Amino acid sequence: MKKSLFAMLLLSAPVLAAAPFTPEQEARIKALIRETLVQNPAILAEAADAFDKEAARQQQNVVAQMVEKNRDMLFSDAGSPRIGAEKPALTLVYFTDYNCVFCKKFEGDITTLLKAHPQVAVVIKPLPYRAESSLSSARLALTVWEQQPENFLKLHEKLMAKKGNHDEASISAALKKTGISLSAPGKASLDTINHNLTLAQQLGVQGTPATLVGNQLISGAVPYAQLEAAVKDALQAAP
């Protein structure tokens, strides 16, 4: 339940050893607060902005703690596909879904980013959030990474190019068009996905795409300029 503005102001004031306000005094204080806000509506905007900044700061602190705690699983998991620089100055972690229309749109920005910043790498973490075929396509891609890593990127791009949700036929077609011969996905792919789901939950990922840039979690298919600005800041902050 949200507290009233009056209650929040009272709670933020210093605690003094004074008698409580009378009902008449409380009514007058409320009236004065209302008059002040009506005459100065910018106060509310400033308060909201300060609240948003503080919430973002707290979220970034939580993300930073989770990144430090799970650094190996985020950046060095052998089961997670990696593209971009072999010896990167910065590694992003990209949570995605082969059935996510926003991920498919954002995929082009990831490609553009890697071309513009060849010192950056991206670890891909499939999350089966959308449909049953999200899981089957993710397991297929992860199995290709495990068994034929040189073929992963072309399959990844082919799966991402499909408009709408995948089905068994479209997944089989992606394999055929990329010339990849593969047996059924193994248990390792399922283990990797379970790890991805756990990491996403701990980081507060609400959906896909979600991109970890340094200690900043970027939610959604943000404009390219915003993504690149975050990458440049992280590169400057890198040791």
CSV table of C-alpha atoms in Angstrom, one decimal:
chain,number,residue,atom,x,y,z
A,1,MET,CA,0.0,0.0,0.0
A,2,LYS,CA,1.4,3.4,-1.0
A,3,LYS,CA,1.9,5.9,1.8
A,4,SER,CA,0.4,9.3,1.6
A,5,LEU,CA,2.7,12.2,0.8
A,6,PHE,CA,1.9,13.7,4.2
A,7,ALA,CA,3.0,10.4,5.9
A,8,MET,CA,6.2,10.3,3.9
A,9,LEU,CA,7.1,13.9,4.8
A,10,LEU,CA,6.5,13.2,8.5
A,11,LEU,CA,8.6,10.0,8.4
A,12,SER,CA,11.4,11.8,6.7
A,13,ALA,CA,11.5,14.6,9.3
A,14,PRO,CA,13.8,14.4,12.3
A,15,VAL,CA,12.3,12.7,15.3
A,16,LEU,CA,11.8,15.3,18.0
A,17,ALA,CA,10.6,14.9,21.6
A,18,ALA,CA,7.5,16.9,21.0
A,19,ALA,CA,3.8,16.4,21.6
A,20,PRO,CA,1.8,15.0,18.7
A,21,PHE,CA,0.0,17.3,16.4
A,22,THR,CA,-3.6,18.0,17.1
A,23,PRO,CA,-6.2,17.1,14.5
A,24,GLU,CA,-6.5,20.8,13.7
A,25,GLN,CA,-2.8,21.1,13.2
A,26,GLU,CA,-2.6,18.0,11.0
A,27,ALA,CA,-5.4,19.4,8.8
A,28,ARG,CA,-3.6,22.7,8.5
A,29,ILE,CA,-0.3,21.0,7.6
A,30,LYS,CA,-2.1,19.0,4.9
A,31,ALA,CA,-3.6,22.1,3.5
A,32,LEU,CA,-0.3,23.9,3.4
A,33,ILE,CA,1.4,20.9,1.6
A,34,ARG,CA,-1.5,20.8,-0.9
A,35,GLU,CA,-1.2,24.5,-1.6
A,36,THR,CA,2.5,24.3,-2.0
A,37,LEU,CA,2.2,21.4,-4.5
A,38,VAL,CA,-0.6,23.1,-6.4
A,39,GLN,CA,1.4,26.3,-6.7
A,40,ASN,CA,4.7,24.5,-7.5
A,41,PRO,CA,3.9,21.3,-9.4
A,42,ALA,CA,7.5,21.0,-10.5
A,43,ILE,CA,8.2,19.7,-6.9
A,44,LEU,CA,6.4,16.4,-7.8
A,45,ALA,CA,8.4,16.0,-11.0
A,46,GLU,CA,11.6,16.6,-9.1
A,47,ALA,CA,10.6,14.1,-6.4
A,48,ALA,CA,9.7,11.5,-9.0
A,49,ASP,CA,12.9,12.0,-10.8
A,50,ALA,CA,14.9,11.6,-7.6
A,51,PHE,CA,13.0,8.4,-6.7
A,52,ASP,CA,13.7,7.0,-10.2
A,53,LYS,CA,17.4,7.7,-9.9
A,54,GLU,CA,17.6,6.2,-6.5
A,55,ALA,CA,15.7,3.1,-7.6
A,56,ALA,CA,18.1,2.7,-10.6
A,57,ARG,CA,21.1,3.1,-8.3
A,58,GLN,CA,19.8,0.4,-6.0
A,59,GLN,CA,19.0,-1.9,-8.9
A,60,GLN,CA,22.5,-1.4,-10.3
A,61,ASN,CA,24.0,-2.3,-6.9
A,62,VAL,CA,22.0,-5.5,-6.9
A,63,VAL,CA,23.1,-6.3,-10.4
A,64,ALA,CA,26.8,-5.6,-9.6
A,65,GLN,CA,26.6,-8.0,-6.6
A,66,MET,CA,25.0,-10.7,-8.7
A,67,VAL,CA,27.6,-10.2,-11.5
A,68,GLU,CA,30.4,-10.6,-9.0
A,69,LYS,CA,28.8,-13.7,-7.4
A,70,ASN,CA,28.1,-15.4,-10.8
A,71,ARG,CA,31.0,-14.1,-12.9
A,72,ASP,CA,32.2,-17.5,-14.1
A,73,MET,CA,28.8,-18.7,-15.1
A,74,LEU,CA,28.0,-15.4,-16.8
A,75,PHE,CA,31.2,-14.9,-18.8
A,76,SER,CA,33.1,-18.2,-18.9
A,77,ASP,CA,30.5,-20.9,-19.2
A,78,ALA,CA,31.7,-23.3,-21.9
A,79,GLY,CA,28.1,-24.2,-22.7
A,80,SER,CA,27.2,-20.7,-23.7
A,81,PRO,CA,27.9,-19.5,-27.2
A,82,ARG,CA,30.3,-16.6,-27.6
A,83,ILE,CA,30.7,-14.3,-30.6
A,84,GLY,CA,32.9,-11.3,-31.3
A,85,ALA,CA,36.5,-10.7,-30.1
A,86,GLU,CA,38.6,-13.7,-29.0
A,87,LYS,CA,40.4,-11.6,-26.4
A,88,PRO,CA,37.8,-8.9,-25.6
A,89,ALA,CA,38.2,-5.7,-23.7
A,90,LEU,CA,34.5,-6.0,-22.7
A,91,THR,CA,32.1,-9.0,-22.8
A,92,LEU,CA,28.4,-8.5,-22.9
A,93,VAL,CA,25.9,-11.1,-21.8
A,94,TYR,CA,22.8,-11.2,-24.1
A,95,PHE,CA,19.6,-13.0,-23.0
A,96,THR,CA,17.5,-13.8,-26.0
A,97,ASP,CA,14.7,-16.1,-27.3
A,98,TYR,CA,14.4,-17.5,-30.9
A,99,ASN,CA,10.6,-16.8,-30.8
A,100,CYS,CA,11.0,-13.2,-29.5
A,101,VAL,CA,10.1,-10.6,-32.2
A,102,PHE,CA,11.9,-7.9,-30.2
A,103,CYS,CA,15.0,-10.0,-30.0
A,104,LYS,CA,14.9,-10.5,-33.8
A,105,LYS,CA,14.8,-6.8,-34.2
A,106,PHE,CA,17.6,-6.2,-31.7
A,107,GLU,CA,19.8,-8.9,-33.3
A,108,GLY,CA,20.8,-6.5,-36.1
A,109,ASP,CA,22.0,-4.0,-33.5
A,110,ILE,CA,24.2,-6.6,-31.8
A,111,THR,CA,25.8,-7.4,-35.2
A,112,THR,CA,26.3,-3.7,-35.9
A,113,LEU,CA,27.8,-3.2,-32.4
A,114,LEU,CA,30.4,-6.0,-32.9
A,115,LYS,CA,31.4,-4.6,-36.3
A,116,ALA,CA,31.8,-1.1,-34.8
A,117,HIS,CA,33.6,-2.3,-31.7
A,118,PRO,CA,35.8,-5.3,-32.6
A,119,GLN,CA,37.2,-5.4,-29.1
A,120,VAL,CA,33.8,-6.5,-27.7
A,121,ALA,CA,32.5,-10.0,-27.3
A,122,VAL,CA,29.0,-11.2,-26.6
A,123,VAL,CA,27.9,-14.3,-24.7
A,124,ILE,CA,24.5,-15.6,-25.8
A,125,LYS,CA,22.2,-16.9,-23.2
A,126,PRO,CA,19.0,-18.4,-24.7
A,127,LEU,CA,15.9,-18.1,-22.5
A,128,PRO,CA,12.9,-20.2,-23.5
A,129,TYR,CA,10.3,-17.7,-22.4
A,130,ARG,CA,7.9,-17.6,-25.4
A,131,ALA,CA,6.7,-21.0,-26.4
A,132,GLU,CA,7.6,-24.7,-26.4
A,133,SER,CA,9.6,-24.2,-29.6
A,134,SER,CA,11.6,-21.6,-27.7
A,135,LEU,CA,13.0,-24.5,-25.7
A,136,SER,CA,13.6,-26.9,-28.6
A,137,SER,CA,15.2,-24.2,-30.8
A,138,ALA,CA,17.4,-23.1,-27.9
A,139,ARG,CA,18.5,-26.7,-27.2
A,140,LEU,CA,19.3,-27.2,-30.8
A,141,ALA,CA,21.5,-24.1,-31.0
A,142,LEU,CA,23.3,-25.0,-27.8
A,143,THR,CA,23.9,-28.5,-29.0
A,144,VAL,CA,25.4,-27.1,-32.2
A,145,TRP,CA,27.6,-24.9,-30.1
A,146,GLU,CA,28.7,-27.9,-28.1
A,147,GLN,CA,29.4,-30.2,-31.0
A,148,GLN,CA,30.1,-27.9,-34.0
A,149,PRO,CA,30.9,-24.5,-32.6
A,150,GLU,CA,32.1,-23.3,-36.1
A,151,ASN,CA,28.5,-23.7,-37.3
A,152,PHE,CA,26.7,-22.0,-34.4
A,153,LEU,CA,26.5,-18.5,-35.8
A,154,LYS,CA,25.0,-19.4,-39.1
A,155,LEU,CA,22.3,-21.5,-37.4
A,156,HIS,CA,21.7,-18.8,-34.8
A,157,GLU,CA,21.2,-16.2,-37.6
A,158,LYS,CA,18.9,-18.5,-39.5
A,159,LEU,CA,16.8,-19.2,-36.4
A,160,MET,CA,16.6,-15.5,-35.7
A,161,ALA,CA,15.6,-14.7,-39.3
A,162,LYS,CA,12.3,-16.6,-39.0
A,163,LYS,CA,9.2,-14.4,-38.7
A,164,GLY,CA,6.9,-15.4,-36.0
A,165,ASN,CA,7.2,-18.5,-33.8
A,166,HIS,CA,9.2,-21.6,-34.8
A,167,ASP,CA,7.7,-25.0,-35.1
A,168,GLU,CA,9.2,-28.4,-35.7
A,169,ALA,CA,9.2,-27.8,-39.5
A,170,SER,CA,10.9,-24.5,-39.3
A,171,ILE,CA,13.6,-25.7,-36.9
A,172,SER,CA,14.3,-28.7,-39.2
A,173,ALA,CA,14.4,-26.4,-42.2
A,174,ALA,CA,16.9,-24.2,-40.5
A,175,LEU,CA,19.2,-27.2,-40.0
A,176,LYS,CA,18.8,-28.2,-43.6
A,177,LYS,CA,19.4,-24.7,-45.0
A,178,THR,CA,22.6,-24.4,-43.0
A,179,GLY,CA,23.8,-27.9,-44.0
A,180,ILE,CA,24.1,-29.0,-40.4
A,181,SER,CA,23.7,-32.7,-39.5
A,182,LEU,CA,23.0,-33.2,-35.9
A,183,SER,CA,21.6,-35.8,-33.6
A,184,ALA,CA,19.0,-35.1,-30.9
A,185,PRO,CA,20.0,-32.4,-28.3
A,186,GLY,CA,21.9,-33.8,-25.3
A,187,LYS,CA,21.4,-33.2,-21.6
A,188,ALA,CA,24.2,-30.5,-21.6
A,189,SER,CA,21.9,-28.1,-23.5
A,190,LEU,CA,19.2,-28.5,-20.9
A,191,ASP,CA,21.6,-27.9,-18.1
A,192,THR,CA,22.8,-24.7,-19.8
A,193,ILE,CA,19.3,-23.4,-20.2
A,194,ASN,CA,18.5,-24.1,-16.5
A,195,HIS,CA,21.6,-22.2,-15.6
A,196,ASN,CA,20.5,-19.3,-17.8
A,197,LEU,CA,17.1,-19.2,-16.2
A,198,THR,CA,18.7,-19.1,-12.7
A,199,LEU,CA,21.0,-16.3,-13.8
A,200,ALA,CA,18.1,-14.3,-15.3
A,201,GLN,CA,16.1,-14.6,-12.2
A,202,GLN,CA,18.9,-13.5,-10.0
A,203,LEU,CA,19.7,-10.5,-12.2
A,204,GLY,CA,16.0,-9.5,-12.3
A,205,VAL,CA,15.5,-10.2,-16.1
A,206,GLN,CA,11.8,-9.8,-16.8
A,207,GLY,CA,11.8,-10.7,-20.5
A,208,THR,CA,13.9,-10.8,-23.6
A,209,PRO,CA,16.0,-9.2,-25.0
A,210,ALA,CA,18.1,-8.3,-21.9
A,211,THR,CA,21.7,-7.3,-22.2
A,212,LEU,CA,24.3,-7.0,-19.4
A,213,VAL,CA,26.8,-4.3,-20.2
A,214,GLY,CA,29.3,-4.1,-17.4
A,215,ASN,CA,27.2,-3.9,-14.3
A,216,GLN,CA,24.2,-2.3,-16.1
A,217,LEU,CA,21.3,-4.5,-17.2
A,218,ILE,CA,19.6,-3.1,-20.3
A,219,SER,CA,16.0,-4.4,-20.6
A,220,GLY,CA,14.3,-4.6,-24.0
A,221,ALA,CA,15.2,-3.7,-27.6
A,222,VAL,CA,16.6,-0.2,-26.8
A,223,PRO,CA,17.7,2.1,-29.5
A,224,TYR,CA,21.2,1.4,-30.9
A,225,ALA,CA,22.5,4.7,-29.7
A,226,GLN,CA,21.6,3.8,-26.1
A,227,LEU,CA,23.2,0.4,-26.4
A,228,GLU,CA,26.4,1.8,-27.9
A,229,ALA,CA,26.6,4.6,-25.3
A,230,ALA,CA,26.5,2.0,-22.5
A,231,VAL,CA,29.2,-0.1,-24.2
A,232,LYS,CA,31.5,3.0,-24.6
A,233,ASP,CA,31.0,3.9,-20.9
A,234,ALA,CA,31.8,0.3,-19.9
A,235,LEU,CA,34.9,0.3,-22.1
A,236,GLN,CA,36.2,3.5,-20.5
A,237,ALA,CA,35.6,2.0,-17.1
A,238,ALA,CA,37.3,-1.3,-17.9
A,239,PRO,CA,40.7,-1.8,-16.2
